[in-house]
Amino acid sequence: MEKNDRAYLKRLLETPSVTGSEVPVASLVRERLADTADEIATDVMGSVHATLKGTADGPSVMLAAHMDEIGLMVTYVSDDGFLSVSAVGGVDAAILPGMRVDVHTAKGPLRGVVGRKPIHLIEADERKKVTPISDLVIDLGMSAKKVKKRVRIGDVITFGVGFEQFGRGMAVSRAFDDKCGVWIATRVLEELKAQGGAPGDFIAAATVQEEIGTRGAVTTTYGVNPDVGLAFDVTHATDYPGISKSKYGDIRCGGGPVIARGPNINPVVFERLVAAAEAEGIPYQLEAEPAATGTDARSIQIAREGKACGLISVPLRYMHTPTEVVALSDLEDTVRLIVRFVKDLEADVSFVPGM
């Protein structure tokens, strides 16, 4: 990965964007593509749509990746200055005690810690129980007066960790789900531009509010109205202990992008994604999705009169934790795959199954 691209990925991952508060990341996307995209629009929901105009009459393709990350939200400030919180998205209460967090206020972030009684003061029968989020508090290390002056109800909170590379080609962050996808959508548009464009319009869509029901994908797909809608997200890697491959498939970090197959996926799009990977010599993996997926694809497919939809993912270990892990090679291979898929679309291609 080029140094400039890695720095952009780091900025995306470390910029707070809890669901409903995606503005800072949206600004990064607009800044990055300002001199590359032909048009950039932001809808009333906050999703960003960057368009590269087509060179011919090929079908328009939208690649959607969501900007939002899971987090917490302030629901109450006690008279002692401690914060009570609720989850925004799928937060595992078991991982929170003892964690450092950042509370994002109007005047900037405040470092806090998630407090819990030490083991010495916990009764034996309580030690094996997960403390509910509603019973946890955040300590800002400040007087109650200062806390109440800085913090407002509804302020959002992120895990207080950043991006690191480790091991051999691996990286860890709190927010690869799905800001690595925003990076990929950006890079696909840049690569298509560098290669002279695509037959039809290409739209890199950075969507909002996926973590609470793919809400941004609903409005984005309706507004953009592409011929083909690709969703990008992360999927569960199963290459570490304790995960059943017979139940969840054999998905490995470093094994290449994951192409989904099932009723949420247009069969023509699926076969063309596989063909693109094989034509480019890109390693790829298949994932069975027997129902509507938990990604933007579920909303893209049924927008308006229905859209030809595909889903590409990268394997991710430890999803929805502060230590989400990916292989950086999978990100780069995904960019290559999608660029080839888009460039190979003929003007007369039909996505009607069986026709």
Short mmCIF file of C-alpha atoms in Angstrom, two decimals:
data_model
loop_
_atom_site.label_atom_id
_atom_site.label_comp_id
_atom_site.label_asym_id
_atom_site.label_seq_id
_atom_site.Cartn_x
_atom_site.Cartn_y
_atom_site.Cartn_z
CA MET A 1 0.00 0.00 0.00
CA GLU A 2 1.36 3.40 -1.00
CA LYS A 3 2.31 5.76 1.84
CA ASN A 4 -0.29 8.37 0.84
CA ASP A 5 -3.05 5.76 0.64
CA ARG A 6 -2.10 4.29 4.02
CA ALA A 7 -2.16 7.77 5.58
CA TYR A 8 -5.66 8.34 4.16
CA LEU A 9 -6.83 5.01 5.54
CA LYS A 10 -5.47 5.94 8.97
CA ARG A 11 -7.28 9.30 8.87
CA LEU A 12 -10.57 7.62 7.97
CA LEU A 13 -10.24 5.05 10.72
CA GLU A 14 -9.28 7.50 13.45
CA THR A 15 -11.83 10.18 12.56
CA PRO A 16 -14.94 9.73 14.74
CA SER A 17 -18.14 8.83 12.88
CA VAL A 18 -20.59 7.18 15.26
CA THR A 19 -23.91 6.53 13.53
CA GLY A 20 -25.71 9.82 13.02
CA SER A 21 -22.48 11.82 13.42
CA GLU A 22 -20.67 11.01 10.17
CA VAL A 23 -19.92 14.61 9.12
CA PRO A 24 -16.15 14.52 9.89
CA VAL A 25 -15.57 11.46 7.67
CA ALA A 26 -17.84 12.84 4.95
CA SER A 27 -15.58 15.90 4.88
CA LEU A 28 -12.51 13.68 4.40
CA VAL A 29 -14.13 11.90 1.45
CA ARG A 30 -15.08 15.16 -0.25
CA GLU A 31 -11.57 16.54 0.34
CA ARG A 32 -9.88 13.43 -1.05
CA LEU A 33 -11.97 13.28 -4.23
CA ALA A 34 -12.33 17.01 -4.88
CA ASP A 35 -9.87 16.98 -7.79
CA THR A 36 -10.76 13.51 -9.11
CA ALA A 37 -14.54 13.14 -9.21
CA ASP A 38 -16.56 15.01 -11.84
CA GLU A 39 -19.33 15.69 -9.35
CA ILE A 40 -19.66 15.40 -5.57
CA ALA A 41 -23.02 15.70 -3.84
CA THR A 42 -24.11 15.22 -0.24
CA ASP A 43 -27.74 14.35 0.44
CA VAL A 44 -29.89 15.49 3.34
CA MET A 45 -29.11 12.30 5.26
CA GLY A 46 -25.38 13.08 5.03
CA SER A 47 -24.30 10.40 2.52
CA VAL A 48 -21.67 11.47 0.00
CA HIS A 49 -22.03 10.61 -3.71
CA ALA A 50 -18.90 11.14 -5.84
CA THR A 51 -19.44 10.57 -9.56
CA LEU A 52 -16.96 9.80 -12.34
CA LYS A 53 -18.72 10.31 -15.66
CA GLY A 54 -18.73 7.40 -18.09
CA THR A 55 -16.87 7.40 -21.38
CA ALA A 56 -19.57 5.54 -23.33
CA ASP A 57 -23.08 4.11 -22.85
CA GLY A 58 -22.31 1.44 -20.27
CA PRO A 59 -24.49 0.83 -17.24
CA SER A 60 -24.01 3.10 -14.24
CA VAL A 61 -22.46 1.45 -11.20
CA MET A 62 -22.73 2.58 -7.60
CA LEU A 63 -20.32 1.22 -4.98
CA ALA A 64 -21.71 1.84 -1.49
CA ALA A 65 -19.73 1.61 1.75
CA HIS A 66 -20.97 2.95 5.06
CA MET A 67 -19.13 5.67 6.95
CA ASP A 68 -20.63 5.09 10.37
CA GLU A 69 -19.04 3.16 13.22
CA ILE A 70 -20.56 1.74 16.39
CA GLY A 71 -20.16 3.66 19.64
CA LEU A 72 -21.96 5.02 22.66
CA MET A 73 -24.15 8.03 23.42
CA VAL A 74 -24.45 10.07 26.60
CA THR A 75 -27.89 9.67 28.17
CA TYR A 76 -27.35 11.20 31.64
CA VAL A 77 -24.82 13.22 33.63
CA SER A 78 -24.92 12.53 37.37
CA ASP A 79 -24.56 15.16 40.08
CA ASP A 80 -21.07 13.73 40.65
CA GLY A 81 -20.09 14.23 37.00
CA PHE A 82 -20.23 10.61 35.83
CA LEU A 83 -21.79 9.75 32.46
CA SER A 84 -24.41 7.11 31.79
CA VAL A 85 -24.58 5.84 28.22
CA SER A 86 -26.47 3.74 25.70
CA ALA A 87 -25.12 1.77 22.74
CA VAL A 88 -25.27 3.11 19.19
CA GLY A 89 -25.24 0.01 17.01
CA GLY A 90 -24.17 -3.45 18.12
CA VAL A 91 -21.86 -2.84 21.09
CA ASP A 92 -20.85 -5.83 23.24
CA ALA A 93 -21.18 -4.82 26.89
CA ALA A 94 -18.62 -7.45 27.88
CA ILE A 95 -15.74 -5.56 26.28
CA LEU A 96 -16.42 -2.14 27.82
CA PRO A 97 -15.27 -2.26 31.48
CA GLY A 98 -11.81 -0.75 31.86
CA MET A 99 -11.75 0.69 28.35
CA ARG A 100 -10.51 4.16 27.48
CA VAL A 101 -12.95 6.18 25.38
CA ASP A 102 -13.29 9.60 23.76
CA VAL A 103 -16.39 11.70 24.42
CA HIS A 104 -16.95 14.00 21.45
CA THR A 105 -18.24 17.36 22.66
CA ALA A 106 -18.92 20.60 20.80
CA LYS A 107 -15.54 21.93 22.00
CA GLY A 108 -13.55 18.81 21.20
CA PRO A 109 -12.99 15.32 22.57
CA LEU A 110 -12.58 14.45 26.24
CA ARG A 111 -10.71 11.32 27.31
CA GLY A 112 -12.66 9.10 29.68
CA VAL A 113 -12.54 5.63 31.16
CA VAL A 114 -15.34 3.11 31.55
CA GLY A 115 -15.47 2.43 35.25
CA ARG A 116 -16.33 -0.79 37.04
CA LYS A 117 -15.82 -1.93 40.59
CA PRO A 118 -12.51 -3.78 41.07
CA ILE A 119 -12.71 -7.53 41.47
CA HIS A 120 -11.95 -7.22 45.20
CA LEU A 121 -15.25 -5.40 45.73
CA ILE A 122 -17.43 -7.62 43.55
CA GLU A 123 -19.35 -10.43 45.20
CA ALA A 124 -18.32 -13.88 44.00
CA ASP A 125 -21.64 -14.64 42.29
CA GLU A 126 -21.44 -11.37 40.31
CA ARG A 127 -17.94 -11.87 38.94
CA LYS A 128 -19.08 -14.11 36.08
CA LYS A 129 -21.86 -11.77 34.96
CA VAL A 130 -21.59 -9.18 32.20
CA THR A 131 -22.37 -5.73 33.54
CA PRO A 132 -25.14 -4.18 31.41
CA ILE A 133 -24.25 -0.99 29.59
CA SER A 134 -26.93 0.80 31.59
CA ASP A 135 -25.01 0.02 34.79
CA LEU A 136 -21.64 1.26 33.53
CA VAL A 137 -20.40 4.83 33.97
CA ILE A 138 -17.76 6.91 32.25
CA ASP A 139 -15.30 8.82 34.41
CA LEU A 140 -13.85 11.98 32.83
CA GLY A 141 -11.56 12.79 35.74
CA MET A 142 -13.12 16.26 36.06
CA SER A 143 -15.32 18.03 38.53
CA ALA A 144 -19.06 17.69 38.06
CA LYS A 145 -19.26 21.42 37.29
CA LYS A 146 -16.76 21.15 34.42
CA VAL A 147 -18.33 17.96 33.09
CA LYS A 148 -21.78 19.54 32.95
CA LYS A 149 -20.34 22.59 31.22
CA ARG A 150 -18.67 20.52 28.47
CA VAL A 151 -20.90 17.47 27.96
CA ARG A 152 -24.40 17.48 26.51
CA ILE A 153 -26.96 14.72 26.39
CA GLY A 154 -26.60 13.01 23.00
CA ASP A 155 -22.84 13.51 22.68
CA VAL A 156 -21.31 10.43 21.06
CA ILE A 157 -18.42 8.33 22.28
CA THR A 158 -15.83 6.22 20.45
CA PHE A 159 -13.39 3.59 21.64
CA GLY A 160 -10.14 5.38 22.50
CA VAL A 161 -7.84 3.45 20.16
CA GLY A 162 -6.29 4.12 16.75
CA PHE A 163 -4.86 2.36 13.71
CA GLU A 164 -1.78 0.14 13.92
CA GLN A 165 0.00 -2.27 11.64
CA PHE A 166 1.26 -5.43 13.26
CA GLY A 167 2.50 -8.90 12.47
CA ARG A 168 2.99 -9.54 8.76
CA GLY A 169 0.71 -7.44 6.61
CA MET A 170 -2.00 -7.16 9.27
CA ALA A 171 -3.63 -4.07 10.73
CA VAL A 172 -5.89 -3.34 13.68
CA SER A 173 -8.41 -0.55 14.28
CA ARG A 174 -11.71 0.09 16.01
CA ALA A 175 -13.47 0.98 12.76
CA PHE A 176 -12.48 -1.17 9.79
CA ASP A 177 -16.24 -1.86 9.78
CA ASP A 178 -16.73 -0.17 7.42
CA LYS A 179 -14.34 2.71 6.88
CA CYS A 180 -12.00 0.36 5.05
CA GLY A 181 -14.89 0.20 2.57
CA VAL A 182 -14.95 3.98 2.27
CA TRP A 183 -11.24 3.77 1.49
CA ILE A 184 -11.91 1.11 -1.16
CA ALA A 185 -14.71 3.12 -2.81
CA THR A 186 -12.42 6.14 -2.96
CA ARG A 187 -9.54 4.15 -4.40
CA VAL A 188 -11.75 2.49 -7.04
CA LEU A 189 -12.87 5.89 -8.31
CA GLU A 190 -9.27 7.11 -8.37
CA GLU A 191 -8.05 4.02 -10.23
CA LEU A 192 -10.84 4.24 -12.80
CA LYS A 193 -9.93 7.87 -13.40
CA ALA A 194 -6.24 6.95 -13.79
CA GLN A 195 -7.17 4.24 -16.32
CA GLY A 196 -9.23 6.56 -18.49
CA GLY A 197 -12.65 6.03 -16.93
CA ALA A 198 -15.37 3.40 -17.14
CA PRO A 199 -17.97 2.75 -19.87
CA GLY A 200 -20.78 4.09 -17.68
CA ASP A 201 -20.97 6.47 -14.74
CA PHE A 202 -19.30 5.25 -11.56
CA ILE A 203 -20.56 6.54 -8.22
CA ALA A 204 -18.59 6.08 -5.01
CA ALA A 205 -21.24 6.35 -2.31
CA ALA A 206 -20.21 6.78 1.33
CA THR A 207 -23.44 6.02 3.15
CA VAL A 208 -24.67 6.80 6.65
CA GLN A 209 -26.51 4.93 9.40
CA GLU A 210 -25.88 1.37 8.24
CA GLU A 211 -25.36 0.18 11.81
CA ILE A 212 -28.97 0.96 12.75
CA GLY A 213 -30.66 -0.49 9.67
CA THR A 214 -28.92 0.45 6.37
CA ARG A 215 -30.86 3.72 6.39
CA GLY A 216 -28.42 5.69 4.26
CA ALA A 217 -28.40 3.00 1.59
CA VAL A 218 -32.17 3.31 1.25
CA THR A 219 -32.10 7.01 0.42
CA THR A 220 -28.82 6.91 -1.51
CA THR A 221 -29.93 4.16 -3.90
CA TYR A 222 -33.25 5.89 -4.49
CA GLY A 223 -31.51 9.18 -5.23
CA VAL A 224 -28.56 7.90 -7.30
CA ASN A 225 -30.72 5.33 -9.14
CA PRO A 226 -27.83 3.25 -10.56
CA ASP A 227 -28.18 0.35 -12.97
CA VAL A 228 -25.93 -1.77 -10.76
CA GLY A 229 -25.49 -1.38 -7.01
CA LEU A 230 -22.47 -2.95 -5.34
CA ALA A 231 -22.27 -2.97 -1.57
CA PHE A 232 -18.96 -3.31 0.20
CA ASP A 233 -18.66 -4.35 3.83
CA VAL A 234 -16.61 -6.52 6.11
CA THR A 235 -17.49 -10.13 6.85
CA HIS A 236 -16.56 -12.52 9.63
CA ALA A 237 -13.17 -14.16 9.25
CA THR A 238 -13.27 -17.71 10.58
CA ASP A 239 -9.53 -18.32 10.68
CA TYR A 240 -9.05 -18.12 14.43
CA PRO A 241 -9.97 -20.48 17.30
CA GLY A 242 -13.56 -20.94 18.40
CA ILE A 243 -15.36 -20.20 15.12
CA SER A 244 -17.27 -23.01 13.39
CA LYS A 245 -16.33 -23.26 9.73
CA SER A 246 -19.16 -25.71 9.08
CA LYS A 247 -21.59 -23.05 10.30
CA TYR A 248 -19.96 -19.83 9.08
CA GLY A 249 -17.77 -20.94 6.19
CA ASP A 250 -14.01 -20.95 5.68
CA ILE A 251 -13.10 -17.26 5.37
CA ARG A 252 -9.46 -16.28 5.86
CA CYS A 253 -7.66 -12.97 6.29
CA GLY A 254 -5.25 -12.63 3.39
CA GLY A 255 -7.28 -15.01 1.23
CA GLY A 256 -8.62 -12.22 -0.96
CA PRO A 257 -11.97 -10.45 -1.28
CA VAL A 258 -15.13 -12.37 -0.41
CA ILE A 259 -17.88 -12.52 -3.03
CA ALA A 260 -21.34 -13.20 -1.64
CA ARG A 261 -23.86 -15.54 -3.24
CA GLY A 262 -27.55 -15.92 -2.37
CA PRO A 263 -30.99 -14.35 -2.81
CA ASN A 264 -29.74 -10.86 -1.91
CA ILE A 265 -27.35 -11.06 -4.87
CA ASN A 266 -28.10 -10.73 -8.57
CA PRO A 267 -26.73 -13.92 -10.22
CA VAL A 268 -25.34 -12.07 -13.23
CA VAL A 269 -23.46 -9.65 -10.98
CA PHE A 270 -22.12 -12.56 -8.96
CA GLU A 271 -20.79 -14.42 -12.01
CA ARG A 272 -19.22 -11.25 -13.40
CA LEU A 273 -17.46 -10.53 -10.10
CA VAL A 274 -16.01 -14.05 -10.14
CA ALA A 275 -14.98 -13.64 -13.79
CA ALA A 276 -13.29 -10.31 -12.99
CA ALA A 277 -11.31 -11.87 -10.14
CA GLU A 278 -10.18 -14.77 -12.32
CA ALA A 279 -9.28 -12.52 -15.24
CA GLU A 280 -7.08 -10.40 -12.97
CA GLY A 281 -5.56 -13.38 -11.17
CA ILE A 282 -6.95 -12.11 -7.85
CA PRO A 283 -7.47 -14.67 -5.08
CA TYR A 284 -11.09 -14.65 -3.95
CA GLN A 285 -13.38 -16.43 -1.51
CA LEU A 286 -17.08 -17.28 -1.68
CA GLU A 287 -19.64 -16.75 1.05
CA ALA A 288 -23.14 -18.21 1.19
CA GLU A 289 -25.82 -15.69 2.19
CA PRO A 290 -29.13 -17.59 2.35
CA ALA A 291 -31.23 -14.55 3.34
CA ALA A 292 -31.12 -10.77 3.23
CA THR A 293 -27.66 -9.73 4.37
CA GLY A 294 -26.93 -7.37 7.25
CA THR A 295 -25.31 -4.91 4.84
CA ASP A 296 -26.27 -2.06 2.54
CA ALA A 297 -26.97 -4.75 -0.09
CA ARG A 298 -30.28 -5.58 1.57
CA SER A 299 -31.57 -2.07 0.82
CA ILE A 300 -29.87 -1.58 -2.54
CA GLN A 301 -31.48 -4.67 -4.04
CA ILE A 302 -35.07 -3.60 -3.35
CA ALA A 303 -34.77 0.12 -4.10
CA ARG A 304 -37.26 1.55 -6.59
CA GLU A 305 -38.18 -1.27 -9.00
CA GLY A 306 -35.24 -3.39 -7.85
CA LYS A 307 -31.52 -3.16 -8.60
CA ALA A 308 -28.90 -5.59 -9.86
CA CYS A 309 -26.97 -6.00 -6.63
CA GLY A 310 -23.64 -7.49 -5.59
CA LEU A 311 -21.81 -7.74 -2.29
CA ILE A 312 -18.05 -7.82 -1.85
CA SER A 313 -16.42 -8.03 1.57
CA VAL A 314 -13.05 -8.43 3.22
CA PRO A 315 -12.49 -10.88 6.06
CA LEU A 316 -12.43 -9.22 9.47
CA ARG A 317 -11.48 -10.74 12.81
CA TYR A 318 -13.18 -9.61 16.04
CA MET A 319 -15.98 -7.54 14.49
CA HIS A 320 -17.52 -4.77 16.61
CA THR A 321 -14.64 -4.68 19.06
CA PRO A 322 -11.86 -2.09 19.49
CA THR A 323 -9.46 -4.57 17.86
CA GLU A 324 -10.90 -5.30 14.42
CA VAL A 325 -8.19 -6.98 12.31
CA VAL A 326 -7.75 -7.20 8.53
CA ALA A 327 -5.03 -8.13 6.06
CA LEU A 328 -4.14 -4.99 4.09
CA SER A 329 -3.60 -7.07 0.94
CA ASP A 330 -7.32 -7.92 0.93
CA LEU A 331 -8.18 -4.22 0.68
CA GLU A 332 -5.89 -3.67 -2.28
CA ASP A 333 -7.09 -6.82 -4.06
CA THR A 334 -10.69 -5.67 -3.63
CA VAL A 335 -9.91 -2.39 -5.39
CA ARG A 336 -8.42 -4.32 -8.33
CA LEU A 337 -11.43 -6.65 -8.48
CA ILE A 338 -14.03 -3.90 -8.56
CA VAL A 339 -12.11 -1.82 -11.11
CA ARG A 340 -12.00 -4.81 -13.47
CA PHE A 341 -15.69 -5.60 -12.92
CA VAL A 342 -16.72 -2.04 -13.75
CA LYS A 343 -14.51 -1.73 -16.83
CA ASP A 344 -15.82 -5.02 -18.28
CA LEU A 345 -19.50 -3.97 -18.33
CA GLU A 346 -20.84 -3.77 -21.88
CA ALA A 347 -23.56 -1.36 -22.90
CA ASP A 348 -25.97 -4.17 -23.74
CA VAL A 349 -25.45 -6.34 -20.66
CA SER A 350 -28.67 -7.68 -19.13
CA PHE A 351 -29.00 -8.33 -15.41
CA VAL A 352 -32.43 -9.96 -15.66
CA PRO A 353 -31.97 -13.48 -14.26
CA GLY A 354 -32.30 -16.20 -16.91
CA MET A 355 -32.58 -13.73 -19.82
#
